[in-house]
Backbone as a ProteinNet text record, in pm:
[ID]
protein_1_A
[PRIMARY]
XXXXXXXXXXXXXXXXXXXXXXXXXXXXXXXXXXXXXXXXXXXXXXXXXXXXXXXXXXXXXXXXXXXXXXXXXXXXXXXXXXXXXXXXXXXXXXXXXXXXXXXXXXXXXXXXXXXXXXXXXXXXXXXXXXXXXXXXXXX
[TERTIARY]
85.3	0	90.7	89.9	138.3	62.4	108.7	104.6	38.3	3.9	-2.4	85.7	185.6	376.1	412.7	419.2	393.9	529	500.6	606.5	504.3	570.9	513.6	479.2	328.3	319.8	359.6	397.6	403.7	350.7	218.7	68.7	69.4	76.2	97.6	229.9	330.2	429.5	418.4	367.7	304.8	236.2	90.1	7	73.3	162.7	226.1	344.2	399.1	438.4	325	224.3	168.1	110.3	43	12.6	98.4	222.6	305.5	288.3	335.3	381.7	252.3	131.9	45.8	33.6	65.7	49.7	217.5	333.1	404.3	357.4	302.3	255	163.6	21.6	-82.7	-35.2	60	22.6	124.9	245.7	325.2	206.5	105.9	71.5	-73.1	-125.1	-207	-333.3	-354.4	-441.2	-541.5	-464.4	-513.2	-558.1	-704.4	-762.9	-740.3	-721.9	-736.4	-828.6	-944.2	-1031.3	-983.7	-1008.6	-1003.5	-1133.7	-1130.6	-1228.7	-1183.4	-1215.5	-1180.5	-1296.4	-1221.2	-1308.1	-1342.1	-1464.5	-1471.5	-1416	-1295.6	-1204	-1100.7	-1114.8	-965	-1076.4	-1175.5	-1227	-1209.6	-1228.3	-1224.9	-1096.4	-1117.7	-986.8	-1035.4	-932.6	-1002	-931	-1010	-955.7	-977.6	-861.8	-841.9	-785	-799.3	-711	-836	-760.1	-782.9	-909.5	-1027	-1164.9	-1234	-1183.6	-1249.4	-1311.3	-1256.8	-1232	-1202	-1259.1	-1233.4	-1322.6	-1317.1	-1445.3	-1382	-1415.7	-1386.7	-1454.7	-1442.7	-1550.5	-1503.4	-1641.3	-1605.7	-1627.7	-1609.2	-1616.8	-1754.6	-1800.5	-1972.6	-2036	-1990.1	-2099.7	-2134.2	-2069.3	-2084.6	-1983	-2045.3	-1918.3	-1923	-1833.3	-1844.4	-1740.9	-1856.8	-1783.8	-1771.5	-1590.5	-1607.6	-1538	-1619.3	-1593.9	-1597	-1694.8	-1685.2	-1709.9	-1626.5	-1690.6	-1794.9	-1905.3	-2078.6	-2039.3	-2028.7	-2084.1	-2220.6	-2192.7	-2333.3	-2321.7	-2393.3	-2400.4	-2293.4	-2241.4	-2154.1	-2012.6	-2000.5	-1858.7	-1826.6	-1872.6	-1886.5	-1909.6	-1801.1	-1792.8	-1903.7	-2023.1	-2093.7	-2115.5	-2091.8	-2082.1	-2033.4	-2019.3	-1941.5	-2041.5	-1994.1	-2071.5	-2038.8	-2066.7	-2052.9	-2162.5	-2111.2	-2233.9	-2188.1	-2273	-2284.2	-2393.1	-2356.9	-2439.7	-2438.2	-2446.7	-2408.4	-2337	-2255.3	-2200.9	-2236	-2190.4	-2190.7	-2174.1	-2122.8	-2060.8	-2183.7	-2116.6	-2173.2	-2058.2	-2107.4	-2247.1	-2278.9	-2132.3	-2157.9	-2059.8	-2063.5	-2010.4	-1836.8	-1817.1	-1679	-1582.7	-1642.2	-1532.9	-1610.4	-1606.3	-1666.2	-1614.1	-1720.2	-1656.1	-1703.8	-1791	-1854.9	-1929.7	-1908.4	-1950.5	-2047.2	-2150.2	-2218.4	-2224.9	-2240.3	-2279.9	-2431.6	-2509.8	-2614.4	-2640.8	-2514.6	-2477.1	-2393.9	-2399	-2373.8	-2396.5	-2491.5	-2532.1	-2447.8	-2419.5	-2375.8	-2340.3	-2246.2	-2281.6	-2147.3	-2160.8	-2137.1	-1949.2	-1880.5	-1735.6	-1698.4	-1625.9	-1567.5	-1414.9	-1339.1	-1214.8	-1088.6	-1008.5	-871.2	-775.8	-622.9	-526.9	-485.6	-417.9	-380.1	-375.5	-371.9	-455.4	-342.6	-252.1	-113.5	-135.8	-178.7	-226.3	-380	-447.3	-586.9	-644.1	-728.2	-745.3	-933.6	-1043.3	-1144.4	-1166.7	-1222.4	-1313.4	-1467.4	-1515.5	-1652.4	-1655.2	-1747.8	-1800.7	-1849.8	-1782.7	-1843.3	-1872.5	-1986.3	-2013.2	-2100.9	-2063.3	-2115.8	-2016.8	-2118.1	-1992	-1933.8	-1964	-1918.1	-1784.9	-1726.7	-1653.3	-1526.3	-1573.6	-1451.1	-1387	-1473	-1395.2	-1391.3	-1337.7	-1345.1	-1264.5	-1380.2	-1261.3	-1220	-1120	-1014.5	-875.9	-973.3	-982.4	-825.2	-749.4	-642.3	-679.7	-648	-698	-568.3	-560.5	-449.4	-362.1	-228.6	-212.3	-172.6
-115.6	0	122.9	229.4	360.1	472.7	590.5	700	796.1	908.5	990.7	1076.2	1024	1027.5	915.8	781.6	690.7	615.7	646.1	564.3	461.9	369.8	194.8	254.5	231.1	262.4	160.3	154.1	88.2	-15.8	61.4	-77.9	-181.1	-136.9	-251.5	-321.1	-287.9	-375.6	-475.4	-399.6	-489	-618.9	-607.3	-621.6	-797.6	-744.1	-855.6	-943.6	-875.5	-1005.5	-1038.1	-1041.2	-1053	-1191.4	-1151.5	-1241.1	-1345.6	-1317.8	-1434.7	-1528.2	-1514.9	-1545.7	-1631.1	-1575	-1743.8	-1797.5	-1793.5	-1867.8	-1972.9	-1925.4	-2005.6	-2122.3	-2076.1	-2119.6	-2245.8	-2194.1	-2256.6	-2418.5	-2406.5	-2590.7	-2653.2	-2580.6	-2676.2	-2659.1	-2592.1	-2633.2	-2714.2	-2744.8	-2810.3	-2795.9	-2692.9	-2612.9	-2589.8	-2583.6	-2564.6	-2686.4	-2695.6	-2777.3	-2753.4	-2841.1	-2811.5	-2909.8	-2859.6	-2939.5	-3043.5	-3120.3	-3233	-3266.9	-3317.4	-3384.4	-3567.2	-3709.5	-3801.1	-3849.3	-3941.3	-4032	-4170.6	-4211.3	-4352.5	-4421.9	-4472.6	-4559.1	-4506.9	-4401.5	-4340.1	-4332.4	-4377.4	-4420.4	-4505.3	-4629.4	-4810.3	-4825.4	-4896.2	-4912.3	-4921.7	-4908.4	-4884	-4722	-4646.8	-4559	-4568	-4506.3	-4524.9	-4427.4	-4391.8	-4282.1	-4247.6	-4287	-4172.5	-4244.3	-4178.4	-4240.2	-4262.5	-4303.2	-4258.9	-4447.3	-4520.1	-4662.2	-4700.5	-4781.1	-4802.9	-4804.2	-4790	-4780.3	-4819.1	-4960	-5004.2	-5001	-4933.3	-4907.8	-4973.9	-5056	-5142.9	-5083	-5124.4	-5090.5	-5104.2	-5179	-5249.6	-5114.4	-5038.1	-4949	-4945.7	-5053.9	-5111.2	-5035.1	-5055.2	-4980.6	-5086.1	-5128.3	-5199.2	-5058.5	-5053.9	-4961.8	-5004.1	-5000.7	-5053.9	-4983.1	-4980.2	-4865.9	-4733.3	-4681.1	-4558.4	-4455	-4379.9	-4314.5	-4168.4	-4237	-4109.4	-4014.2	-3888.3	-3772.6	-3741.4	-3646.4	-3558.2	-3412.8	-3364	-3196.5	-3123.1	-3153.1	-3128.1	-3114.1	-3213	-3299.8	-3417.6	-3472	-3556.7	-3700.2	-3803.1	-3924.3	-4004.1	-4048.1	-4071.8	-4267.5	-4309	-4428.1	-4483.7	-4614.5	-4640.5	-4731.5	-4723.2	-4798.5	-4828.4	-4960.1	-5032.8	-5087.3	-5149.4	-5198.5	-5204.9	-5278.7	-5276.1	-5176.3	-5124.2	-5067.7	-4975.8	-4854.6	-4867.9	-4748.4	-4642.3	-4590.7	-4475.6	-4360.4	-4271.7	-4145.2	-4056.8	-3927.5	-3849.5	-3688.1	-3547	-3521.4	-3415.9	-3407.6	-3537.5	-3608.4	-3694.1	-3798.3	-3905.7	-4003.6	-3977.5	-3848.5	-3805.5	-3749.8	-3648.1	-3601.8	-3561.8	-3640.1	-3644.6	-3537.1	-3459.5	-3367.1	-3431.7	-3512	-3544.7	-3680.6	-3787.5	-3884.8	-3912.6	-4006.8	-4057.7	-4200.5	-4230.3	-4370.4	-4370.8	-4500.3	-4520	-4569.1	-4628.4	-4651.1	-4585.3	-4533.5	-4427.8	-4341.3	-4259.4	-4133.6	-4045.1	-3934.2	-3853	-3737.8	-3613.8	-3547.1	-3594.5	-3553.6	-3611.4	-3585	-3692.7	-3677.1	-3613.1	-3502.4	-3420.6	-3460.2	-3411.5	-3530.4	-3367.1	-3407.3	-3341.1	-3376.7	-3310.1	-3348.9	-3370.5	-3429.5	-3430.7	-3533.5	-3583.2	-3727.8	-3789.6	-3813.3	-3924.4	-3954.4	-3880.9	-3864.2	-3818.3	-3890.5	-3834.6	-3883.3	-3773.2	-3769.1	-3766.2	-3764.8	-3716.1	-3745.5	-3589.3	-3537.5	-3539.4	-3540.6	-3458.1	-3447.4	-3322.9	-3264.6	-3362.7	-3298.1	-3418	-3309.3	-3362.5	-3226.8	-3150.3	-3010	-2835.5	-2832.6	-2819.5	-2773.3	-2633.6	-2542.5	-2394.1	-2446.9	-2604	-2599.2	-2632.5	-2661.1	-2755	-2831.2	-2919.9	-3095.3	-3167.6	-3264.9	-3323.6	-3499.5	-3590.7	-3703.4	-3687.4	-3769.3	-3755.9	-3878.1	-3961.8	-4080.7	-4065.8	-4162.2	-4175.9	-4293.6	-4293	-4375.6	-4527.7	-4602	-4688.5	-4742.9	-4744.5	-4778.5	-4946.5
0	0	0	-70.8	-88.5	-62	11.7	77	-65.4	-5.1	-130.7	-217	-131.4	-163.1	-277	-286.4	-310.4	-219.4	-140.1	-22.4	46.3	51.6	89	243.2	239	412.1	510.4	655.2	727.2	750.8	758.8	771	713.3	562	470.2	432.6	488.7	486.1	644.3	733.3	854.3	826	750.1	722.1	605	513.6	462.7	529.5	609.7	702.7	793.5	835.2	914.7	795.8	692.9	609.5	606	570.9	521.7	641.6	739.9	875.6	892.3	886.7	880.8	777.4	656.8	571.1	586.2	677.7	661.9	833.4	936.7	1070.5	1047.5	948.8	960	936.1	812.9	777.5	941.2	952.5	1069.5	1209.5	1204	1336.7	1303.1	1178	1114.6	1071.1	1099.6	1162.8	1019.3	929.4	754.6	704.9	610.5	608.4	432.3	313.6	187.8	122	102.9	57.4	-107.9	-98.8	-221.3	-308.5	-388.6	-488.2	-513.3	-460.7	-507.3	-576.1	-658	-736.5	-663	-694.9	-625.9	-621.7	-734.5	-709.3	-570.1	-591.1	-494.4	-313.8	-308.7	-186	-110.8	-234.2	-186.6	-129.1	-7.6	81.2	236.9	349.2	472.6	470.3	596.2	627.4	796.4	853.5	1007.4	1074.4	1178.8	1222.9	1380.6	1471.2	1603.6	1642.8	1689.3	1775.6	1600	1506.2	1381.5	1368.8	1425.7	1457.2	1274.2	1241.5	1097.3	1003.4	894	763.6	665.2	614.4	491.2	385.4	289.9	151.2	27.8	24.8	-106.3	-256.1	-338.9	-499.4	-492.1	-479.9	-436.6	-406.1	-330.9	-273	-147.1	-58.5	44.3	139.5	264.1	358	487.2	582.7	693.5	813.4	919.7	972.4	1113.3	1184.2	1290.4	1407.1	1532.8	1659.5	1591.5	1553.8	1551.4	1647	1639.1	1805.2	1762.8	1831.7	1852.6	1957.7	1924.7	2008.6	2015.7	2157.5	2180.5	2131.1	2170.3	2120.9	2188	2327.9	2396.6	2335.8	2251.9	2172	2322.9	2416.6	2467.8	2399.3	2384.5	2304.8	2417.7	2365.4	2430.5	2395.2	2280.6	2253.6	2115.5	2069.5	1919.5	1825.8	1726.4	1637	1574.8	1485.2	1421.7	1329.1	1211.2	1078.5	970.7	916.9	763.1	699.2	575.7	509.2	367.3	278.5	218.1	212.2	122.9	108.7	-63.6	-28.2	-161.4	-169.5	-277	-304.1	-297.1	-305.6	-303	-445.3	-490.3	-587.4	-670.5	-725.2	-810.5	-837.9	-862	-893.7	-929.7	-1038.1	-1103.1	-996.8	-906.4	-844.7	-708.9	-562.8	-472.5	-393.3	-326.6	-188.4	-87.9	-82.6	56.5	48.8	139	174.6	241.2	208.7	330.8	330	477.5	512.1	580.7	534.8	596.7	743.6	749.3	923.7	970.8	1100.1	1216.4	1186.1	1203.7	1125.6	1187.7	1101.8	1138.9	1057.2	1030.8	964.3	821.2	715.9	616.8	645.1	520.8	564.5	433.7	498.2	374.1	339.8	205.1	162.9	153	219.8	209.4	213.1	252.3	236.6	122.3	68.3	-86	-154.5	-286.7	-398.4	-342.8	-320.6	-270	-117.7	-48.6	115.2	118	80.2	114	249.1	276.2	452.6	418	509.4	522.7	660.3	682	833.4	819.3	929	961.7	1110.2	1123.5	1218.1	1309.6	1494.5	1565.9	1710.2	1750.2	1865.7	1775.5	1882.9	1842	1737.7	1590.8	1494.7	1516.3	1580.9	1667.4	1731.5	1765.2	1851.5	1753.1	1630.9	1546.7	1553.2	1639.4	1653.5	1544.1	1532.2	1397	1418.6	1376.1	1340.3	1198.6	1185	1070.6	1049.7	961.9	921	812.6	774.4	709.5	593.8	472.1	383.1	384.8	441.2	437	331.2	319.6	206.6	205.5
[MASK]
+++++++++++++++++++++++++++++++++++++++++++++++++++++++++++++++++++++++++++++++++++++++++++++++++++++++++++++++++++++++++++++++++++++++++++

C-alpha cells in the first residue's frame, strides 16, 4: 500500500508479514484444512485414524464400519458404532466432496489433504466448537 507520496506505508508492509507469517505457521501447526475432490475408485480401501475406529468401503458401494466413536451436542464421546451398510458421493459419482454412510449417522465426511495422502473429516459435537474425526486412507 502507498502514501499519497507513493512511499510503501508501514501498515501494509506490517500487514504482509503478518500475512506471510500465517500462511508459513498454519500448515506446521495443522491447523489448515485443503479441501479435495476423489473419485470412487480413490475411496475403496479402509480408512483409520484416532476415535475414527475403521471404515472399509467397497467398490460395491458397500461400507463396513467398525468402533466408531458417537458424540453428543456437547462434543462428549458418548458411545461407538458399528455396521454394515451402504455408502456414496456429493455431488456426483466423477469427483466427490462429501460422503455418506447409511450406518452411524452422522454429519457427512468431507475429503482433504492431498490425492497421494488423502485424509477425510466430519463434524463431531457443536460444529461452533470444530472438533473433527479424521480418518487416514491406508495404504
Amino acid at each position: 500500500m502507498r502514501d499519497e507520496r507513493g512511499r510503501v506505508a508501514a501498515v501494509g508492509l506490517r500487514g504482509v508479514v503478518s500475512a506471510v507469517a500465517v500462511a508459513v505457521l498454519m500448515p506446521a501447526t495443522g491447523r489448515m484444512w485443503q479441501q479435495q475432490r476423489l473419485a470412487r475408485a480413490d475411496i475403496a480401501g479402509t480408512w483409520t485414524g484416532g476415535d475414527a475406529g475403521a471404515l472399509r468401503f467397497k467398490d460395491d458401494g458397500t461400507v463396513v464400519v467398525t468402533n466408531l466413536a458417537e458424540y453428543n451436542n456437547d462434543g462428549d464421546k458418548v458411545s461407538e458404532c458399528s455396521g454394515t451398510g451402504e455408502w456414496g458421493v456429493y455431488p456426483d459419482d466423477k469427483a466427490a466432496k462429501l460422503l455418506w454412510t447409511s450406518v452411524c449417522d452422522g454429519n457427512p465426511w468431507e475429503f482433504g489433504g492431498s490425492k497421494a495422502h488423502p485424509k477425510m473429516r466430519r463434524s463431531v459435537g457443536n460444529p461452533e466448537h470444530g472438533n473433527f474425526q479424521t480418518p487416514s486412507r491406508e495404504e
